[in-house]
Amino acid sequence: MALIEAHGLTKKFRQAVKEPGLIGSLKHFFTRQYRDRLAVDHIDLSVEAGESVAYLGPNGAGKSTTIKMLTGILVPTSGSLVVNGLVPYEKRQQNARNIGVVFGQRTQLWWDIPVIESFNLARDMYEIPVKRYKENLAQFTEILGLDEFMNVPAGKISLGQRMRADLCMALLHDPKTLYLDEPTIGLDIAVKDSIRRFIRSLVVERGTTVMLTTHDLGDIEDICKRIVIIDNGKIIHDGDLAKLKDTYARDRVIHFQLARPPESMAAICAALPACETTTDGLRLSVRFDRFRLTAGEIAAAVMSRVEVIDFRIDEPEVEDLIRKVYLGQLSLESTDSDTAAPSLVEA
Amino acid sequence: MGRYRKYASIARTSLEITFVYRAGFVLNMLGTIFYVVAMFYLWQTIFLGSPNALGGFTWPEMKAYLLVSFLLNSLMTWFAEWNMSMDIKEGRVATDLARPMDFQASRMATAFGPVPFEFSSALVVGAIVATVFGGIALPADPLHLVVFLFSAFLATLIKFGLVYCVSMTAFWTTGIDGIMVGRVAIQNIFSGALIPLVFFPDWLRAIAAVLPFQGMISTPALTYLGKMDGPTTALMICIQAVWAVGLILLGRLVWRGAVRAVTINGG
């Protein structure tokens, strides 16, 4: 059995509906009207121990609601959910011992007391054996560089420092699963990098299962192998990140820096059928389908006709792909059949 | 013991945080001192008109009653209630729920943590006020003092039970401030904090008797003064205990309903 098993998991919220204006407010005061909204709509999800999963979706898609059900904070409306052999909302406290949670927008640390004291509280709350606590604390302090602000209250440290301290706090009790809700939100590049590296090392060295929600695609590429996309409460994609790239990001672009303007553009274009060729002064860009041609073939064809000083290849951008999925331009129905060409629908 | 250590740590941290908010604590204390001094002058004027006893209270007894009321009101300030309801309102309970702790027990630890400090500060202030106003009645029998301390402990439990239930309304309403003010107003009347219950007309006293509030001030104050006979004291303390346990259980019930039915805001 997988570590996380969800079948038909659903959460329905009741939303108050109010007509606009004073009359609407008055009406609402006397007769409240509600509308049901399906935040999570019959999703099936299975995560094996040791996996690193990116859980993506536009704002309000149902990401956080799912995470809250997995952590036992919210009770599902219907469906079945078992995490590590427990039903999270029934055995909330027991489940809490097995998980670490980091909410990027909300700290777990006590605002008014030094960071180290929050850690000590975690030791007591999770009943961590003293020896293990000391080992973990020493290790995380070193990797995350917590020494400089260990004795400063959490309210007085920077956001980057807070995030690092929060990560440490969430991991002191050796959780099997780490839930990260936007862990790099608002951080500078250097801190983002070190946090991603750290999480990556948890997956590799400790075998921690990581489930991550984010809007930052760098997080995904650095940490996760699998991506699950949710929209309107429904899972619209679940699969390997590399495969997603293969299936949908077929186009690559080579940019050439030329020594002098080409004598005949037509000749180059003719040599590269089925490619989209554009020039801008001394620059030449060729967009090609990497399953039909190789970068080598393109380079050879161009170099035999003009003198090339330099060239670079643009990798397919995950960001682009996901944007297309969100906008509904990419139908991911065909993920099941690898060979099928992606259906690109222009919006 | 290991299982409860976490709650002891929470209580200790909560006490520590009280020291961080020193100015808030001092101001809150000053507010209560002004209030108790005003009450002293008010009752002094009343007693000047009738030098013997009023409603069975002599002036030194009345002073003791007012100071006991001040002492109990200093424990578990509005801060605890405010924090709890804000945690719910702003969705910080989500963080608490992701921890291996009983929510009510951790809130209780938070609320009780500062109590020893609040108690000793109020004792010092009370002693000063008592001295300035020419002394107060002391318990006639050391046993009264022991019973009083137990009764005061139950009073604080009732207060916690009540505050916890009131905070839970933050799950359903955004107007928690109004509910808090309402709670304090009703409590001040029916607990006997403003006027001892003996001065009430019969019908109002009958209402007070079936509410939990009398156990918060009146009962412990009367045990201090030894105003009730043995059986009555025992009965009143039992009523206190029933309310304390009942309100705490009610809080658990409300909480269970709340987490099931209601969205946790934000994040």
Coordinates of C-alpha atoms in Angstrom, one line a residue, chain A residues 11 13-14 64-65 68 71-75 89-90 92-94 96-97 99 101 103 105-114 117 120-121 123-127 169 181, chain B residues 2-7 9-14 16-17 20-21 90-103 252 255 259-267:
Chain A
K11 CA -14.4 18.6 0.3
F13 CA -17.5 24.3 1.4
R14 CA -20.5 26.4 2.1
S64 CA -4.2 23.8 0.2
T65 CA -7.5 22.1 0.9
K68 CA -5.1 20.2 4.9
T71 CA -2.5 16.6 7.4
G72 CA -5.7 15.9 9.3
I73 CA -6.6 19.6 9.7
L74 CA -9.7 19.4 7.6
V75 CA -12.3 16.6 7.6
Y89 CA -8.8 13.3 10.6
E90 CA -9.6 10.4 12.9
R92 CA -5.0 13.6 14.0
Q93 CA -2.5 13.6 16.8
Q94 CA -0.9 10.3 15.8
A96 CA 0.8 14.7 13.3
R97 CA 3.8 12.8 14.7
I99 CA 4.4 14.6 9.4
V101 CA 4.4 20.9 7.8
F103 CA 3.4 26.9 5.5
Q105 CA 3.0 32.3 4.6
R106 CA 2.6 31.3 8.3
T107 CA 5.3 30.5 10.8
Q108 CA 5.3 27.5 13.2
L109 CA 7.7 29.4 15.4
W110 CA 6.7 31.3 18.5
W111 CA 6.8 34.9 17.6
D112 CA 8.0 36.3 21.0
I113 CA 10.6 33.8 22.1
P114 CA 14.1 33.0 20.8
E117 CA 13.2 27.9 22.5
N120 CA 12.9 23.0 22.5
L121 CA 9.2 23.2 22.6
R123 CA 11.2 18.5 21.3
D124 CA 8.7 18.3 24.1
M125 CA 5.6 18.4 21.8
Y126 CA 6.8 15.5 19.6
E127 CA 8.5 13.7 22.5
M169 CA 11.3 23.0 13.3
D181 CA 3.0 24.9 1.2
Chain B
G2 CA 6.1 12.2 29.7
R3 CA 2.8 12.7 27.9
Y4 CA 2.1 15.9 29.9
R5 CA 5.5 17.4 29.7
K6 CA 4.6 19.1 26.4
Y7 CA 1.7 21.0 28.1
S9 CA 6.4 23.4 28.4
I10 CA 3.6 25.3 26.7
A11 CA 2.6 26.8 30.0
R12 CA 6.1 27.8 30.8
T13 CA 6.4 29.5 27.4
S14 CA 3.2 31.3 27.9
E16 CA 7.7 33.7 29.4
I17 CA 5.7 35.6 26.8
V20 CA 7.9 39.9 27.0
Y21 CA 4.7 42.0 27.0
E90 CA -6.8 34.3 11.3
G91 CA -6.5 30.6 10.7
R92 CA -3.5 30.0 13.0
V93 CA -5.3 27.0 14.5
A94 CA -4.2 25.2 11.3
T95 CA -0.7 25.2 12.7
D96 CA -1.9 23.9 16.0
L97 CA -3.9 21.1 14.4
A98 CA -0.8 19.9 12.6
R99 CA 0.8 19.1 15.9
P100 CA 0.4 16.1 18.1
M101 CA -1.5 17.9 20.8
D102 CA -4.9 18.1 22.2
F103 CA -6.2 21.6 21.2
R252 CA -14.7 20.0 23.6
W255 CA -14.7 22.3 19.1
V259 CA -13.6 21.6 13.0
R260 CA -16.0 19.3 11.2
A261 CA -18.3 21.9 9.9
V262 CA -16.3 25.0 9.4
T263 CA -13.6 26.1 7.0
I264 CA -10.3 27.0 8.5
N265 CA -9.5 30.4 7.1
G266 CA -6.6 31.3 4.9
G267 CA -3.4 29.5 3.8

